[in-house]
Coordinates of C-alpha atoms and ligand atoms in Angstrom, one line a residue:
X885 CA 5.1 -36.8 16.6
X886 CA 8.2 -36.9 18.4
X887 CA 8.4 -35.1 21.7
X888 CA 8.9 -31.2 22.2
X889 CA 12.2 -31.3 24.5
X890 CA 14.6 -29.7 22.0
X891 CA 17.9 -31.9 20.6
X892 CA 21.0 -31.0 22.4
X893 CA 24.3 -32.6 21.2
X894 CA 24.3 -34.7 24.6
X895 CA 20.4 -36.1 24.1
X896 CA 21.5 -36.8 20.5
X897 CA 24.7 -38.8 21.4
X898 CA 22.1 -41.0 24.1
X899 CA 20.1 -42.1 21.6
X900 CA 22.8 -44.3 20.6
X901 CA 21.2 -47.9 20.4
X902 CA 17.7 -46.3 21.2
X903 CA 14.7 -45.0 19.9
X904 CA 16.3 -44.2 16.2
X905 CA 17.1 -40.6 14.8
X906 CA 15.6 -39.4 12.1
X907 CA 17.4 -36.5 10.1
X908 CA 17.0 -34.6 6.7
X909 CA 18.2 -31.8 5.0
X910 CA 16.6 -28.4 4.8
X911 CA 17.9 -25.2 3.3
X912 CA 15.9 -22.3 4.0
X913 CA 13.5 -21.2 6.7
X914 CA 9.8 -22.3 5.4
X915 CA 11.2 -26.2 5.2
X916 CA 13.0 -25.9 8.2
X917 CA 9.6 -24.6 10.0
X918 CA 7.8 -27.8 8.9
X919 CA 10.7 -30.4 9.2
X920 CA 10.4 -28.9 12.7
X921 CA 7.1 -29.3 13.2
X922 CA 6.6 -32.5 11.9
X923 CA 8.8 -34.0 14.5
X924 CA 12.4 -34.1 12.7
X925 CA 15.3 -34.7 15.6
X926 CA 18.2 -33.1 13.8
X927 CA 18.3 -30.7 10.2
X928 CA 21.4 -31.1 8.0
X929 CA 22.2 -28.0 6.6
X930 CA 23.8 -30.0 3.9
X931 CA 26.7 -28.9 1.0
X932 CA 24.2 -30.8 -1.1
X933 CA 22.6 -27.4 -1.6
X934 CA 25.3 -27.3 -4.2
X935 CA 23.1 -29.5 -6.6
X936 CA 19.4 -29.2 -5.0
X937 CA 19.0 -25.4 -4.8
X938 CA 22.0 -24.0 -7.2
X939 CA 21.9 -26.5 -9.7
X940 CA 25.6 -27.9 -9.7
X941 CA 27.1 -30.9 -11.0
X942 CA 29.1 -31.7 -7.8
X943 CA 28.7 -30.6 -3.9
X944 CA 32.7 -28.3 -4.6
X945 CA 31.0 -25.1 -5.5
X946 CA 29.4 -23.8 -2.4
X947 CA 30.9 -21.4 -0.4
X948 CA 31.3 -20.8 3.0
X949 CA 29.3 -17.9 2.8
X950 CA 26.4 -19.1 1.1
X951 CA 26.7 -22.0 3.5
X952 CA 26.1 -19.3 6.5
X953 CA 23.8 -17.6 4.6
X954 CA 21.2 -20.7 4.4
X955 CA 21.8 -21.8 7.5
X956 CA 21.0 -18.3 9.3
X957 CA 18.2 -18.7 7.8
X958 CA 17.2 -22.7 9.0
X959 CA 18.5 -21.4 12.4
X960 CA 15.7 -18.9 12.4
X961 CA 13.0 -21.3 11.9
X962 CA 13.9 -24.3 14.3
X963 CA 12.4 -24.4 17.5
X964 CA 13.0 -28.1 18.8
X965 CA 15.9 -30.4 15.9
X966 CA 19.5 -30.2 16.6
X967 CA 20.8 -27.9 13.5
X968 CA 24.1 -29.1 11.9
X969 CA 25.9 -27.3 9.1
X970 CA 28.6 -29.1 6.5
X971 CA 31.9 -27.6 6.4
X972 CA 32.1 -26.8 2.9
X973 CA 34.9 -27.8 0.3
X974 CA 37.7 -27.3 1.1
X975 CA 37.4 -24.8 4.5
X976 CA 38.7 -27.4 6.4
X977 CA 41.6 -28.9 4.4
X978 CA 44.4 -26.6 5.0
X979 CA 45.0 -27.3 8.8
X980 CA 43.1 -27.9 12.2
X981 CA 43.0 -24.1 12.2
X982 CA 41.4 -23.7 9.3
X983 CA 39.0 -25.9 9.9
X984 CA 38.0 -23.7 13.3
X985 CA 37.9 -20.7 11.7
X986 CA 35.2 -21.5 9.3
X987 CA 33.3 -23.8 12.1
X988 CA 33.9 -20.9 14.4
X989 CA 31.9 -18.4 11.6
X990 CA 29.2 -21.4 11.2
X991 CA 28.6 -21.4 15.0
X992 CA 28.6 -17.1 15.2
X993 CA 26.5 -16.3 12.7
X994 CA 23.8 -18.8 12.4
X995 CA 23.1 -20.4 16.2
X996 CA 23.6 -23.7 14.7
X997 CA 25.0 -25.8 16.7
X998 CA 27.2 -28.5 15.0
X999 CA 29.1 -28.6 12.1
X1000 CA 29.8 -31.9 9.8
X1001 CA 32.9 -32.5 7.5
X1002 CA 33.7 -35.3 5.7
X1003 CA 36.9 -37.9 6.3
X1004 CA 37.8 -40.2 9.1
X1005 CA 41.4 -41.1 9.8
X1006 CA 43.1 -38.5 7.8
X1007 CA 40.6 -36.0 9.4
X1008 CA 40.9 -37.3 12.9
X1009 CA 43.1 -34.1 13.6
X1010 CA 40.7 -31.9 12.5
X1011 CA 38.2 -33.4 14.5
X1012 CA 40.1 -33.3 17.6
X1013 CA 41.2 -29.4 17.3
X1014 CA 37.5 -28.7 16.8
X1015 CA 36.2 -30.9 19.7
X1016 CA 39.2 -29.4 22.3
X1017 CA 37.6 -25.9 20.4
X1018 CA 34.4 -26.6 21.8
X1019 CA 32.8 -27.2 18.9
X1020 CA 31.0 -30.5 17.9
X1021 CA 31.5 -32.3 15.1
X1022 CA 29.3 -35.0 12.8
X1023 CA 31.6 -37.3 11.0
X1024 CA 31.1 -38.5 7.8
X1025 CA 32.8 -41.7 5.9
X1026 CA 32.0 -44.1 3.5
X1027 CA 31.1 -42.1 0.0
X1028 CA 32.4 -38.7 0.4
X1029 CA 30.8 -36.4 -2.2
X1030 CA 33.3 -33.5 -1.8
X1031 CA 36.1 -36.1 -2.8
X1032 CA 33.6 -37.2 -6.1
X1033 CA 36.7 -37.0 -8.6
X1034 CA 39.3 -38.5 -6.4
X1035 CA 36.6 -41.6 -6.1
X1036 CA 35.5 -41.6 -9.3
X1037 CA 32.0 -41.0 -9.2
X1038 CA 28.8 -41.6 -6.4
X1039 CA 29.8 -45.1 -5.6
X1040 CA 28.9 -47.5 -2.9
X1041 CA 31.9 -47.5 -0.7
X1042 CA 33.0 -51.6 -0.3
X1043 CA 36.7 -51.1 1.5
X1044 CA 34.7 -52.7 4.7
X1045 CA 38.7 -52.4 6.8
X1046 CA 39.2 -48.5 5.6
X1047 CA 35.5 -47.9 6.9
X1048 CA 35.6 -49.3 10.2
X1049 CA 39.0 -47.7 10.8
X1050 CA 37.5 -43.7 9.3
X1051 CA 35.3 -44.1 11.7
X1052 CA 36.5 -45.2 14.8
X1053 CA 38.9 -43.0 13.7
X1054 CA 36.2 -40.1 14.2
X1055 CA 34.9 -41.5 17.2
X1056 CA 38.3 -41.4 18.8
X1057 CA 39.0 -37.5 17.7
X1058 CA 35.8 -37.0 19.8
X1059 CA 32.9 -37.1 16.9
X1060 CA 29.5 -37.0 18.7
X1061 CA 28.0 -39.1 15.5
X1062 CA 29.0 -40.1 12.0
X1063 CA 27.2 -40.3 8.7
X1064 CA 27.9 -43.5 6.8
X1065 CA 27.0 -43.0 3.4
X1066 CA 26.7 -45.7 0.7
X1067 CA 28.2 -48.4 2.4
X1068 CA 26.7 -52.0 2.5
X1069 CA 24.5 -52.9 5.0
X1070 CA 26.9 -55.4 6.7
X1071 CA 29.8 -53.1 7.1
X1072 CA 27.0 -50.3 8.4
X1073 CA 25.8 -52.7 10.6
X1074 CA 28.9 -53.3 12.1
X1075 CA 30.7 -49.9 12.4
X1076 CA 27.3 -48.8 14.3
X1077 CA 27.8 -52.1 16.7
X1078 CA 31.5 -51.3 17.6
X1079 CA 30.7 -47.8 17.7
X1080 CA 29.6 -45.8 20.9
X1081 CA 28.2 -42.8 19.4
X1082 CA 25.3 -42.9 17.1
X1083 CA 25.5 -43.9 13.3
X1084 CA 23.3 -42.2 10.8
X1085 CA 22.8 -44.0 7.8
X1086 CA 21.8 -42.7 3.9
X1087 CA 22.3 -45.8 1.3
X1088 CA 23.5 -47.6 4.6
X1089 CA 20.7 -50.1 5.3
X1090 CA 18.4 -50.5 8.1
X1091 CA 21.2 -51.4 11.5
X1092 CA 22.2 -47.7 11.8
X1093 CA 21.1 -45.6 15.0
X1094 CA 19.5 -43.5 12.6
X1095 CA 18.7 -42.3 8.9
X1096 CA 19.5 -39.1 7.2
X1097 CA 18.3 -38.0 3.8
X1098 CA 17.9 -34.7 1.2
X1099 CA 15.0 -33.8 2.1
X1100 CA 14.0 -32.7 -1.9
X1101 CA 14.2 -36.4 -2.7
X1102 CA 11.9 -37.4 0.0
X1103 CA 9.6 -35.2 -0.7
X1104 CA 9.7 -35.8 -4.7
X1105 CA 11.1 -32.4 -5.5
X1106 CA 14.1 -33.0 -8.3
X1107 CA 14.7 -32.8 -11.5
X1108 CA 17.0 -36.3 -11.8
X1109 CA 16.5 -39.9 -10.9
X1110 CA 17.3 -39.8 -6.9
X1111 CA 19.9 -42.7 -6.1
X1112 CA 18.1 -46.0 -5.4
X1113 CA 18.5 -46.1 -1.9
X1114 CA 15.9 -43.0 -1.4
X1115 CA 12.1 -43.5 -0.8
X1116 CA 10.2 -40.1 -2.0
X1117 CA 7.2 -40.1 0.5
X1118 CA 5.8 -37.6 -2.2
X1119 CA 5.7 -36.3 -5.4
X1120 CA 5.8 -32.4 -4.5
X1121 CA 7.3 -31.9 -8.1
X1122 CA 4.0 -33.2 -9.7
X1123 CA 2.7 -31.3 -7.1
X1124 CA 3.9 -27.7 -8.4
X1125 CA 3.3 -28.3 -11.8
X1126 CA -0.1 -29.0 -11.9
X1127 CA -0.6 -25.9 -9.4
X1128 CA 1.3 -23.7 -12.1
X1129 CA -0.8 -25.1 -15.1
X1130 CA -3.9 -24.9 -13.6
X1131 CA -2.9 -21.1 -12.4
X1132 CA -1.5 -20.7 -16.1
X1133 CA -5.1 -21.5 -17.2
X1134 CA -7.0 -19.9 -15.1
X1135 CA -4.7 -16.0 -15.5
X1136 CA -5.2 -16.6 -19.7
X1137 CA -8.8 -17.4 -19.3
X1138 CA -9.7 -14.6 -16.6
X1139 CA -11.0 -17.3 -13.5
X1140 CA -8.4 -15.6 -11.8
X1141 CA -8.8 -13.6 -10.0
X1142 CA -12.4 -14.0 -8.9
X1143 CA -14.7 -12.0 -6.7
X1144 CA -13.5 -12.9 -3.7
X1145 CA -9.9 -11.9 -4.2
X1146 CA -10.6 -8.5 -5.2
X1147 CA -11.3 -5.7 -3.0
X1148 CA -14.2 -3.0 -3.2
Ligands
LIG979 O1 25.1 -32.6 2.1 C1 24.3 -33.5 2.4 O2 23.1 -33.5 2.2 C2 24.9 -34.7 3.1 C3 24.0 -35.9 3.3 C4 23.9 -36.6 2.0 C5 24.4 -36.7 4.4 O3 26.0 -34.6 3.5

């Protein structure tokens, strides 16, 4: 287990080219308590909870709200990972103001203390107007799921020029990190060599400074076929099922409850 000094932005960014980071997603407070616990260095409060908890197609529905909402509630439950929270579509798009309004309400209301949104060169604005703000920021290039349609689906990301430039783009706007996602493991490899902050891979081979991923999929909790590039360390779906049968059997055969869960 890692140790208990908690993650600032700052010890994050020094691990650069050290000991590697390991991040995942979590969404609520009970798998935020144990992602803490069990050693994780930062918690992605990821737009993916557009799919994994609410059941979308695409990452574009969530809110800003709900965003806040869930990650009040990770906030409450961390003691030691750095907390980041996604900017969600399209809060940021309008203009640099924009973009530190809703990171400003992220930051308020939930004691998180980083927000990520995704985009390099065209973002590097952004990022700057947030960083002078105060506020740090987590890049993230390579596949972008909030631009799905204008990509044309969840594709690995082989434009090896346009990635190196998104994100020394980032880095220059004052990013303390960058997510690479889906990109081969050359380019990744690479970008995290010319880089000076840290590089956190998902579907970006094994070179990054560290590795980020849904935390449902690691754990075996989905209902579709995770991307190939995920390892599920269990099968928590399987898990719950057999619970809920076995549970089913025992209510409509009276087993439960026995003696020792009632009370005199
Ligand atoms: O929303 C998310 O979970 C993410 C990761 C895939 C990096 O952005």
């Amino acid at each position: 287990m890692a140790a208990s000094q908690p993650m600032t932005v700052p010890r994050f960014r020094e691990r650069k080219g050290g000991e590697k980071i390991a991040m995942v997603t979590a969404y609520d407070y009970v798998t935020a308590a144990l992602v803490d616990e069990a050693g994780i260095d930062a918690i992605l409060v990821g737009d993916s909870l557009a799919m994994v908890v609410q059941g979308h197609h695409t990452t574009l529905p969530v809110t800003l709200d709900e965003m806040v909402y869930h990650a009040e509630m990770v906030a409450r439950a961390v003691h030691r990972a750095l907390v980041v929270v996604d900017l969600p579509f399209p809060t940021y798009f309008a203009n640099p103001q924009s973009a530190i309004d809703a990171a400003a309400r992220v930051l308020k209301e939930t004691r998180c203390q980083a927000v990520k949104l995704e985009g390099g060169a065209e973002q590097a604005p952004t990022i700057e107007a947030l960083t002078r703000a105060g506020i740090p920021v987590m890049g993230h290039v390579g596949l972008r799921p909030q631009s799905v349609h204008q990509m044309g689906g969840y594709r690995v990301q082989r434009d090896r020029e346009r990635l190196e430039e998104d994100a020394r783009a980032a880095e220059q706007a004052g990013a303390f990190s960058v997510v690479l996602e889906c990109v081969p493991r050359d380019a990744a490899a690479h970008i995290t060599e010319v880089l000076s902050i840290p590089t956190i891979g998902i579907g970006a081979g094994p070179d990054c400074d560290g590795q980020v991923l849904v935390l449902h999929d690691l754990i075996g909790l989905t209902r579709e076929k995770p991307p190939r590039f995920v390892k599920a360390y269990a099968n928590v779906s399987d898990t719950i099922r057999q619970a809920v049968q076995t549970y089913c059997d025992e209510v409509r055969s009276s087993a439960f409850p026995d003696d020792r869960r009632c009370y005199e």
